[in-house]
Each structure stands twice: as structure tokens, then as C-alpha cells.
Amino acid sequence: MPPTRTPATATTQTVAQVNQTVLLEVLRRHGTLSRQRLAAESGLSTATVHRLVEVLRAEGLVEVESVRAPSSGGRPPQLIRYNARAQTVLAVAVRPRRIVGVVTDLGGAVLHEAEHHWEFAGTDHPREVAAGELTGPLLALVDGLRAWAGHNAGAPRALVVGVPGAVRDRTGLVEFAPALQWPGLRLGGLLQERYGVPVAVESNVNLVALAVHGAQAPSGVRDLAAVVVGIEVGAGIVLDGRLHRGRLGAAGALGHLMSGPAALDRPLGRTGDTQARVGDHAVDRRITEAGLTVSGTPAERVAELFRLGREGHPAASRLIGELTDDLALVVANLSTVLAPELIALGGRLFWESGGELPAAIEARLQGRVPVMPRLVVVHSTTTELVGAATAAARLADGATFITH
């Protein structure tokens, strides 16, 4: 007979930790509250709230204000507020040509920032890269952030790192990051062993989605997608307020959306159908193929494309129309399958279009999708750090990395 499995149960310590996290989340959402209101908003008993508030006060995570709330009869109640300055966390975003990182307090206020440029990363450098080259610059940057925090604001309590690739849920295994040439890198375990604090590794697009959700949640948005069109094309997805990663963290791989039956005859490669049409390298190639004489950086070439389109240049207008259709199909597929309330759009195509692309996509899809989401443009290169800092604050509080 197979051995019987004993059901897992939560220990008293685990329950207390979860309840502390609940209280901190309530205080983040509502600001200053009395213990009675804190009990009502959290669903915990008044006795539990009184006990846990004292624990959180001892840890410096909450403070009691000197000014009391208005009395409804009897002694005015004390007001409890979340102390975002109690601890620091580290948020890092790894990109194809540079790593950026910040030290923040638990409220996301940036206390210090740093960046490191590296030369070997990116698809322009196809040679094999040694493991030390992959992790060395990242570890050096985190070491520097950690040292600054320890000397100036208190040792960091958590670390979140975003990478441009699929990350296996919970384990921090970077399955593959083509933009970095990182195949199967166990980054989470390496960072956890080195720094000894709670660590999470997440895809950059998921961090963008977390940041967008944090900004939109007060207005009631529960379902959204953050689409980032860069060297790779991907989406971070939040459903019912929770980050949706899918099996092995593979949800949102929009670059591999198939555009027609011919795609069924091609094996899975590093570049999918959609990425081959709207990814950064593809757009640069299509500008050249259209016979457009534009120069400068890739971003400047895209900006020039839209300038020529506004002036009525036939080839530029034609290419802009084709790109609009390609991106409209991405938005339509997401809208039809997920029906999100909002889709945030990031990447140089959207930034350099002068606001034209979202309006053009919306016009193209009117009457063609069951429910049209609201489209907004976000600067994903800064937003992903906001998402990483938010996730790191939850880790420091003892939460299970924001909504698995």
C-alpha cells in the first residue's frame, strides 16, 4: 500500500504571520485607522488586532499617532498607521544592455539608485557567455545597493529581481531569456544563498503588470494586461487582482502568438510569429525594407517613421498601418480571451508614436471585439522597478510574494 500523506496544516506562527500581513495590507490601503476599524476592515477579532499591533509596533512596522481619533463616546481611540520607513528593500531590473536597481522604503519611496552597463548582453552578441559573466555584474550592483542601505537606511529585508524572460513560478528559475542569452539560470537560489533575505525573481512584464495594478486598483480595476513590445513581446496578466503566471510561468508569451496556418508547420524557436513582426528588431528591419531613409538610434528611427507618416509619406503611412493592424490583433486576442478592463501598452513603438498608436488601435477594433478595454501607455522601463519595489515590500512584510 502506498504511504498515507499527512495533510499539511498551518502552524500558529504561520497564522500569526499571515494575519500580520493582512493588517499591514489594510493599513496600506486605508491609511491611518483605529484598532476597532482595523478589526472591521481585516475581519480579525479585536483581541487579535490588539495583540498583533503590539508585535508590529515592536518591529517598527506600525506607529501609534499622538493625535487620537474623534470620540463617539468614551475615550478617543488611538490611531495606528503603517510605517513605510521601518525597513528597506531592493528592487532590480535586468535589461539587455544595463541593470538598474533602487533601494526603497516599504512605501516605495526611492532612497538610492544605481545602474550598470554591460557589453556582452543582447542578440548582437551571439557568442557563448560564461556563468560568471551572466551573474557578476548583477551581483556587483546588488552588493552596492545592499552596502548603501546598510550604511544609510538600514539593512534591506527583501530583494526582487526582474528579468526579460520566462521565470518558473516560485523557484526563480529563468527558463529562457533570449534578450540576455540566459538559458536555464537558477537565479533565485543563487541570490537567496548569497544574501539570506527573502528573494523573488520575476519576469519584467509581470512586474509592469503589478505596478499598473497598484496604480489602478484604487479605481476598482481588477482585470488588466500590461503588454510590452521590445526585443521580446510579452504581457503581464492580472485577473481578479491576482497575477496570473500560467503553467511554468509561461503565460503572456505574446511573441509566440500564431498569425496563420503556416505557423503550425514551424517548430518553436526563439522568435515567434508576432515577435517577428512587431519586436524591436523586426520593426527596425521593416523600416529598412520599406525603403525609408531614416537614421539614428532605433528609437529615433521609430520616431522618424511616425513623423514621416504625419507628413503623408506613402511608404511610412503604409508601414504604420501594417504595424497598427499587427498590434490591433494582439489587443483583440487578449481582449477576446481575457476581457480585461484595461490594457497598458509599453515599448518604443508606443512611446515614439506621439500618442497615435493607441487611438489608431482602438479605432481599428471598434465593433470588432466583444468588449473593448481601455488602452493606456506606460513607460515600462521605469514601471517595472515600481512593481519590483512593491513586490519586495510584500516579501519584507512576510506576504507570499503578492498573489501567486
Short mmCIF file of C-alpha atoms in Angstrom, two decimals:
data_model
loop_
_atom_site.label_atom_id
_atom_site.label_comp_id
_atom_site.label_asym_id
_atom_site.label_seq_id
_atom_site.Cartn_x
_atom_site.Cartn_y
_atom_site.Cartn_z
CA MET A 1 0.00 0.00 0.00
CA PRO A 2 1.25 3.50 -0.77
CA PRO A 3 2.10 5.55 2.31
CA THR A 4 -0.64 7.82 3.53
CA ARG A 5 0.13 11.51 3.28
CA THR A 6 -0.47 13.66 6.31
CA PRO A 7 -2.39 16.81 5.36
CA ALA A 8 -0.35 19.99 5.70
CA THR A 9 -1.61 22.33 8.39
CA ALA A 10 -0.68 25.88 9.24
CA THR A 11 1.29 26.41 12.43
CA THR A 12 0.36 29.09 14.95
CA GLN A 13 3.38 31.07 13.78
CA THR A 14 2.25 30.85 10.14
CA VAL A 15 -1.26 32.02 11.02
CA ALA A 16 0.15 34.95 13.00
CA GLN A 17 2.40 35.91 10.09
CA VAL A 18 -0.50 35.81 7.63
CA ASN A 19 -2.65 37.91 9.97
CA GLN A 20 0.15 40.45 10.39
CA THR A 21 0.39 40.72 6.60
CA VAL A 22 -3.38 41.25 6.41
CA LEU A 23 -3.18 44.11 8.89
CA LEU A 24 -0.32 45.76 7.01
CA GLU A 25 -2.20 45.47 3.71
CA VAL A 26 -5.28 47.07 5.27
CA LEU A 27 -3.22 49.94 6.64
CA ARG A 28 -1.58 50.45 3.25
CA ARG A 29 -4.98 50.71 1.58
CA HIS A 30 -6.78 52.82 4.16
CA GLY A 31 -4.01 54.84 5.82
CA THR A 32 -4.48 55.61 9.50
CA LEU A 33 -7.08 53.52 11.37
CA SER A 34 -8.14 52.84 14.92
CA ARG A 35 -7.81 49.31 16.25
CA GLN A 36 -11.59 48.91 16.03
CA ARG A 37 -11.67 49.96 12.37
CA LEU A 38 -8.64 47.80 11.68
CA ALA A 39 -10.51 44.80 13.09
CA ALA A 40 -13.59 45.60 10.99
CA GLU A 41 -11.62 46.07 7.75
CA SER A 42 -9.41 43.00 8.27
CA GLY A 43 -12.07 40.61 9.54
CA LEU A 44 -9.89 39.72 12.53
CA SER A 45 -11.08 39.80 16.11
CA THR A 46 -10.40 42.91 18.19
CA ALA A 47 -8.28 40.86 20.60
CA THR A 48 -6.15 39.52 17.72
CA VAL A 49 -5.70 43.03 16.32
CA HIS A 50 -4.63 44.40 19.72
CA ARG A 51 -2.07 41.61 20.14
CA LEU A 52 -0.64 41.83 16.61
CA VAL A 53 -0.47 45.63 16.63
CA GLU A 54 1.85 45.39 19.61
CA VAL A 55 4.02 42.87 17.77
CA LEU A 56 4.16 45.14 14.70
CA ARG A 57 4.93 48.16 16.89
CA ALA A 58 7.87 46.32 18.43
CA GLU A 59 9.17 45.59 14.92
CA GLY A 60 8.70 49.22 13.93
CA LEU A 61 6.25 48.36 11.14
CA VAL A 62 3.38 50.39 12.60
CA GLU A 63 3.26 53.52 14.71
CA VAL A 64 0.68 54.98 17.07
CA GLU A 65 -0.13 58.59 16.30
CA SER A 66 -0.13 61.14 19.08
CA VAL A 67 -3.40 62.64 17.84
CA ARG A 68 -6.41 60.49 18.67
CA ALA A 69 -9.50 59.93 16.53
CA PRO A 70 -12.72 61.80 17.37
CA SER A 71 -14.63 60.07 20.14
CA SER A 72 -18.12 58.67 19.64
CA GLY A 73 -18.47 58.40 23.40
CA GLY A 74 -15.81 57.46 25.91
CA ARG A 75 -12.08 57.79 25.49
CA PRO A 76 -10.97 58.75 21.93
CA PRO A 77 -9.34 55.76 20.20
CA GLN A 78 -5.66 55.71 19.25
CA LEU A 79 -4.82 55.78 15.53
CA ILE A 80 -2.47 53.22 14.01
CA ARG A 81 -0.52 53.89 10.82
CA TYR A 82 1.82 51.90 8.62
CA ASN A 83 5.47 52.91 8.99
CA ALA A 84 6.93 52.68 5.50
CA ARG A 85 10.29 53.95 6.77
CA ALA A 86 10.79 50.98 9.08
CA GLN A 87 12.73 48.86 6.60
CA THR A 88 14.36 48.99 3.20
CA VAL A 89 14.07 46.65 0.23
CA LEU A 90 15.97 46.24 -3.04
CA ALA A 91 14.34 46.28 -6.49
CA VAL A 92 16.39 45.43 -9.59
CA ALA A 93 15.52 45.21 -13.29
CA VAL A 94 17.84 43.34 -15.65
CA ARG A 95 17.69 44.58 -19.23
CA PRO A 96 19.57 43.65 -22.40
CA ARG A 97 22.22 46.36 -22.07
CA ARG A 98 22.03 47.56 -18.49
CA ILE A 99 20.94 46.65 -14.98
CA VAL A 100 19.14 49.22 -12.87
CA GLY A 101 18.37 48.97 -9.18
CA VAL A 102 16.96 51.00 -6.33
CA VAL A 103 16.80 50.98 -2.54
CA THR A 104 13.30 51.92 -1.39
CA ASP A 105 11.40 52.10 1.85
CA LEU A 106 8.32 49.91 2.31
CA GLY A 107 6.14 52.58 0.72
CA GLY A 108 8.15 52.56 -2.50
CA ALA A 109 9.96 55.87 -1.93
CA VAL A 110 13.32 55.67 -3.72
CA LEU A 111 16.22 56.30 -1.35
CA HIS A 112 19.11 55.41 -3.65
CA GLU A 113 19.57 54.19 -7.22
CA ALA A 114 22.35 52.71 -9.30
CA GLU A 115 22.90 51.15 -12.70
CA HIS A 116 25.47 49.08 -14.51
CA HIS A 117 26.00 48.84 -18.26
CA TRP A 118 27.22 45.60 -19.73
CA GLU A 119 28.58 44.87 -23.17
CA PHE A 120 28.03 41.18 -23.81
CA ALA A 121 24.24 41.03 -23.44
CA GLY A 122 21.71 41.23 -26.24
CA THR A 123 21.21 39.48 -29.54
CA ASP A 124 24.03 41.46 -31.15
CA HIS A 125 26.45 39.29 -29.16
CA PRO A 126 25.71 35.66 -30.07
CA ARG A 127 28.84 34.11 -28.51
CA GLU A 128 28.64 31.73 -25.57
CA VAL A 129 28.75 33.57 -22.25
CA ALA A 130 30.28 32.18 -19.07
CA ALA A 131 28.14 31.92 -15.94
CA GLY A 132 30.30 34.47 -14.14
CA GLU A 133 29.69 36.99 -16.90
CA LEU A 134 25.96 36.44 -16.58
CA THR A 135 25.71 36.99 -12.85
CA GLY A 136 28.81 39.00 -11.97
CA PRO A 137 27.50 42.48 -12.93
CA LEU A 138 24.14 41.76 -11.29
CA LEU A 139 25.71 40.62 -8.03
CA ALA A 140 28.05 43.63 -8.03
CA LEU A 141 25.12 46.01 -8.40
CA VAL A 142 23.09 44.29 -5.65
CA ASP A 143 26.15 44.27 -3.38
CA GLY A 144 26.46 48.03 -3.86
CA LEU A 145 22.80 48.70 -3.17
CA ARG A 146 22.92 46.49 -0.10
CA ALA A 147 26.02 48.25 1.25
CA TRP A 148 24.46 51.68 0.74
CA ALA A 149 21.26 50.62 2.52
CA GLY A 150 23.18 49.14 5.44
CA HIS A 151 25.15 52.34 5.96
CA ASN A 152 22.40 54.86 5.35
CA ALA A 153 18.92 53.47 5.88
CA GLY A 154 19.00 50.02 7.46
CA ALA A 155 19.85 46.59 6.06
CA PRO A 156 17.42 45.54 3.29
CA ARG A 157 14.81 42.96 4.22
CA ALA A 158 13.94 41.61 0.76
CA LEU A 159 15.09 41.58 -2.87
CA VAL A 160 13.10 41.30 -6.09
CA VAL A 161 14.81 41.00 -9.48
CA GLY A 162 13.02 41.35 -12.81
CA VAL A 163 14.37 39.69 -15.97
CA PRO A 164 13.19 39.82 -19.61
CA GLY A 165 12.23 36.16 -19.85
CA ALA A 166 10.02 33.40 -18.50
CA VAL A 167 10.54 32.58 -14.81
CA ARG A 168 9.30 29.33 -13.34
CA ASP A 169 6.84 30.19 -10.56
CA ARG A 170 8.24 30.26 -7.01
CA THR A 171 11.62 28.70 -7.88
CA GLY A 172 13.32 31.69 -9.52
CA LEU A 173 14.49 29.50 -12.42
CA VAL A 174 14.89 31.67 -15.52
CA GLU A 175 13.71 29.18 -18.13
CA PHE A 176 14.99 31.23 -21.01
CA ALA A 177 15.68 34.91 -21.58
CA PRO A 178 16.63 35.32 -25.27
CA ALA A 179 17.38 39.01 -24.90
CA LEU A 180 20.04 38.10 -22.31
CA GLN A 181 21.04 34.68 -23.66
CA TRP A 182 20.25 33.16 -20.26
CA PRO A 183 19.10 29.55 -20.68
CA GLY A 184 18.04 27.70 -17.53
CA LEU A 185 19.70 30.02 -15.00
CA ARG A 186 18.74 29.24 -11.37
CA LEU A 187 18.92 32.87 -10.32
CA GLY A 188 16.54 32.73 -7.35
CA GLY A 189 18.54 30.12 -5.45
CA LEU A 190 21.81 31.88 -6.15
CA LEU A 191 20.53 35.20 -4.78
CA GLN A 192 18.83 33.59 -1.77
CA GLU A 193 22.03 31.80 -0.76
CA ARG A 194 24.18 34.90 -1.21
CA TYR A 195 22.01 37.46 0.58
CA GLY A 196 19.99 35.46 3.10
CA VAL A 197 16.80 37.52 2.75
CA PRO A 198 13.51 36.70 1.02
CA VAL A 199 14.15 36.79 -2.74
CA ALA A 200 11.81 36.66 -5.73
CA VAL A 201 12.76 36.60 -9.41
CA GLU A 202 10.01 37.69 -11.78
CA SER A 203 9.58 38.48 -15.45
CA ASN A 204 9.76 42.20 -16.17
CA VAL A 205 6.34 42.22 -17.85
CA ASN A 206 4.77 40.74 -14.72
CA LEU A 207 6.35 43.49 -12.64
CA VAL A 208 4.93 46.10 -15.02
CA ALA A 209 1.51 44.50 -14.57
CA LEU A 210 1.87 44.59 -10.76
CA ALA A 211 2.80 48.27 -10.87
CA VAL A 212 -0.10 49.14 -13.18
CA HIS A 213 -2.49 47.20 -10.96
CA GLY A 214 -1.20 49.03 -7.90
CA ALA A 215 -1.92 52.36 -9.61
CA GLN A 216 -5.32 51.32 -10.96
CA ALA A 217 -6.66 49.25 -8.03
CA PRO A 218 -7.98 52.30 -6.11
CA SER A 219 -10.31 52.98 -9.05
CA GLY A 220 -11.60 49.41 -8.89
CA VAL A 221 -9.66 47.79 -11.76
CA ARG A 222 -9.30 44.05 -11.06
CA ASP A 223 -8.51 42.61 -14.52
CA LEU A 224 -5.77 44.01 -16.73
CA ALA A 225 -2.87 43.15 -19.00
CA ALA A 226 0.40 45.00 -19.47
CA VAL A 227 1.75 44.48 -23.00
CA VAL A 228 5.42 45.31 -23.56
CA VAL A 229 6.72 45.37 -27.14
CA GLY A 230 10.51 45.31 -27.10
CA ILE A 231 13.20 42.87 -28.18
CA GLU A 232 10.63 40.35 -26.97
CA VAL A 233 6.86 40.77 -26.92
CA GLY A 234 5.07 39.76 -23.75
CA ALA A 235 2.26 40.52 -21.36
CA GLY A 236 1.84 40.53 -17.62
CA ILE A 237 -1.69 39.48 -16.69
CA VAL A 238 -3.67 40.33 -13.56
CA LEU A 239 -7.02 38.57 -13.12
CA ASP A 240 -9.33 39.34 -10.20
CA GLY A 241 -6.50 41.27 -8.59
CA ARG A 242 -4.05 38.37 -8.81
CA LEU A 243 -1.02 37.92 -11.01
CA HIS A 244 -1.59 35.06 -13.46
CA ARG A 245 1.61 33.26 -14.41
CA GLY A 246 0.23 30.12 -16.02
CA ARG A 247 1.97 26.76 -16.12
CA LEU A 248 5.72 27.10 -15.51
CA GLY A 249 5.35 30.89 -15.58
CA ALA A 250 4.73 30.84 -19.34
CA ALA A 251 1.54 32.93 -19.50
CA GLY A 252 1.69 36.06 -21.62
CA ALA A 253 4.26 34.93 -24.21
CA LEU A 254 2.61 37.09 -26.88
CA GLY A 255 5.60 36.96 -29.19
CA HIS A 256 4.61 33.39 -29.98
CA LEU A 257 1.01 34.14 -30.96
CA MET A 258 0.43 32.40 -34.30
CA SER A 259 -0.68 34.56 -37.19
CA GLY A 260 -1.93 31.87 -39.55
CA PRO A 261 -1.89 28.15 -40.53
CA ALA A 262 1.67 28.39 -41.84
CA ALA A 263 2.86 28.80 -38.25
CA LEU A 264 1.68 25.26 -37.49
CA ASP A 265 4.40 23.88 -39.76
CA ARG A 266 7.21 25.73 -37.97
CA PRO A 267 8.83 24.36 -34.79
CA LEU A 268 9.00 26.55 -31.72
CA GLY A 269 12.01 28.83 -31.93
CA ARG A 270 13.36 31.83 -30.12
CA THR A 271 11.27 34.16 -32.28
CA GLY A 272 7.53 33.63 -32.70
CA ASP A 273 5.20 34.99 -35.39
CA THR A 274 4.16 38.15 -33.57
CA GLN A 275 7.65 38.98 -32.36
CA ALA A 276 8.92 38.58 -35.93
CA ARG A 277 6.53 41.35 -36.97
CA VAL A 278 6.46 43.90 -34.14
CA GLY A 279 9.50 43.18 -31.95
CA ASP A 280 12.16 45.90 -31.90
CA HIS A 281 14.49 44.14 -34.34
CA ALA A 282 11.58 43.36 -36.66
CA VAL A 283 10.42 46.99 -36.74
CA ASP A 284 13.94 48.18 -37.50
CA ARG A 285 14.14 45.67 -40.35
CA ARG A 286 10.73 46.64 -41.72
CA ILE A 287 11.68 50.33 -41.76
CA THR A 288 14.70 49.45 -43.93
CA GLU A 289 12.66 47.12 -46.16
CA ALA A 290 10.12 49.92 -46.72
CA GLY A 291 12.89 51.98 -48.31
CA LEU A 292 12.68 54.73 -45.69
CA THR A 293 15.81 56.82 -45.29
CA VAL A 294 15.96 57.32 -41.54
CA SER A 295 18.98 57.20 -39.25
CA GLY A 296 19.93 57.38 -35.60
CA THR A 297 19.20 55.07 -32.71
CA PRO A 298 16.38 52.51 -33.06
CA ALA A 299 14.11 54.80 -31.00
CA GLU A 300 14.99 57.77 -33.22
CA ARG A 301 14.23 55.72 -36.33
CA VAL A 302 10.79 54.84 -34.98
CA ALA A 303 10.12 58.48 -34.09
CA GLU A 304 11.14 59.49 -37.62
CA LEU A 305 8.82 56.84 -39.09
CA PHE A 306 5.84 58.41 -37.33
CA ARG A 307 6.96 61.93 -38.27
CA LEU A 308 7.05 60.90 -41.93
CA GLY A 309 3.65 59.28 -41.53
CA ARG A 310 2.18 62.52 -40.18
CA GLU A 311 3.57 64.30 -43.23
CA GLY A 312 1.80 61.85 -45.52
CA HIS A 313 4.83 59.89 -46.74
CA PRO A 314 3.26 56.91 -48.60
CA ALA A 315 5.72 54.18 -47.50
CA ALA A 316 5.73 55.41 -43.90
CA SER A 317 1.93 55.60 -43.79
CA ARG A 318 1.66 52.11 -45.24
CA LEU A 319 4.09 50.62 -42.69
CA ILE A 320 2.38 52.41 -39.80
CA GLY A 321 -0.93 50.97 -40.97
CA GLU A 322 0.55 47.45 -41.08
CA LEU A 323 2.06 47.82 -37.59
CA THR A 324 -1.25 49.15 -36.29
CA ASP A 325 -3.03 46.09 -37.64
CA ASP A 326 -0.43 43.72 -36.16
CA LEU A 327 -0.76 45.32 -32.73
CA ALA A 328 -4.55 45.52 -33.01
CA LEU A 329 -4.60 41.74 -33.47
CA VAL A 330 -2.60 41.31 -30.25
CA VAL A 331 -5.00 43.57 -28.34
CA ALA A 332 -8.02 41.86 -29.93
CA ASN A 333 -6.82 38.38 -28.97
CA LEU A 334 -6.13 39.44 -25.39
CA SER A 335 -9.48 41.21 -25.18
CA THR A 336 -11.43 38.27 -26.55
CA VAL A 337 -9.81 35.65 -24.31
CA LEU A 338 -9.39 37.65 -21.07
CA ALA A 339 -11.84 40.59 -21.38
CA PRO A 340 -9.62 42.84 -19.22
CA GLU A 341 -10.84 46.23 -18.12
CA LEU A 342 -7.56 47.84 -19.12
CA ILE A 343 -4.54 47.08 -21.30
CA ALA A 344 -1.35 49.04 -20.60
CA LEU A 345 0.96 49.38 -23.60
CA GLY A 346 4.74 49.81 -23.28
CA GLY A 347 7.67 49.87 -25.67
CA ARG A 348 9.27 52.30 -28.12
CA LEU A 349 6.55 51.86 -30.74
CA PHE A 350 4.03 53.37 -28.33
CA TRP A 351 6.37 55.94 -26.77
CA GLU A 352 7.60 57.31 -30.09
CA SER A 353 4.23 57.39 -31.86
CA GLY A 354 3.24 60.64 -30.21
CA GLY A 355 0.13 59.04 -28.78
CA GLU A 356 -1.11 57.94 -32.21
CA LEU A 357 -0.93 54.16 -31.89
CA PRO A 358 -3.36 53.52 -29.01
CA ALA A 359 -6.03 55.70 -30.64
CA ALA A 360 -5.44 54.01 -34.02
CA ILE A 361 -5.68 50.53 -32.45
CA GLU A 362 -8.90 51.44 -30.66
CA ALA A 363 -10.41 52.82 -33.87
CA ARG A 364 -9.37 49.67 -35.76
CA LEU A 365 -11.09 47.42 -33.21
CA GLN A 366 -14.33 49.33 -32.66
CA GLY A 367 -17.18 46.94 -33.36
CA ARG A 368 -14.77 44.03 -33.83
CA VAL A 369 -14.24 42.77 -30.25
CA PRO A 370 -16.98 41.87 -27.73
CA VAL A 371 -15.70 44.27 -25.03
CA MET A 372 -13.15 46.97 -25.79
CA PRO A 373 -10.67 47.56 -22.93
CA ARG A 374 -9.34 50.96 -22.01
CA LEU A 375 -5.87 51.47 -23.51
CA VAL A 376 -3.14 53.43 -21.71
CA VAL A 377 0.56 53.90 -22.44
CA VAL A 378 3.12 53.24 -19.69
CA HIS A 379 6.87 53.68 -19.55
CA SER A 380 7.67 50.06 -18.81
CA THR A 381 11.37 50.72 -18.16
CA THR A 382 10.52 52.68 -15.02
CA THR A 383 7.24 50.94 -14.17
CA GLU A 384 8.91 47.54 -13.77
CA LEU A 385 11.04 48.91 -10.92
CA VAL A 386 7.89 50.20 -9.23
CA GLY A 387 6.42 46.71 -9.47
CA ALA A 388 9.62 45.14 -8.13
CA ALA A 389 9.68 47.52 -5.16
CA THR A 390 6.02 46.78 -4.41
CA ALA A 391 6.66 43.04 -4.51
CA ALA A 392 9.77 43.40 -2.34
CA ALA A 393 7.79 45.31 0.30
CA ARG A 394 5.29 42.43 0.45
CA LEU A 395 8.14 39.98 0.85
CA ALA A 396 9.57 42.04 3.70
CA ASP A 397 6.17 42.03 5.40
CA GLY A 398 6.03 38.24 5.17
CA ALA A 399 3.49 38.00 2.34
CA THR A 400 3.81 35.18 -0.15
CA PHE A 401 5.04 37.40 -2.99
CA ILE A 402 1.89 39.22 -3.87
CA THR A 403 -0.74 36.79 -5.20
CA HIS A 404 0.65 33.58 -6.65
#
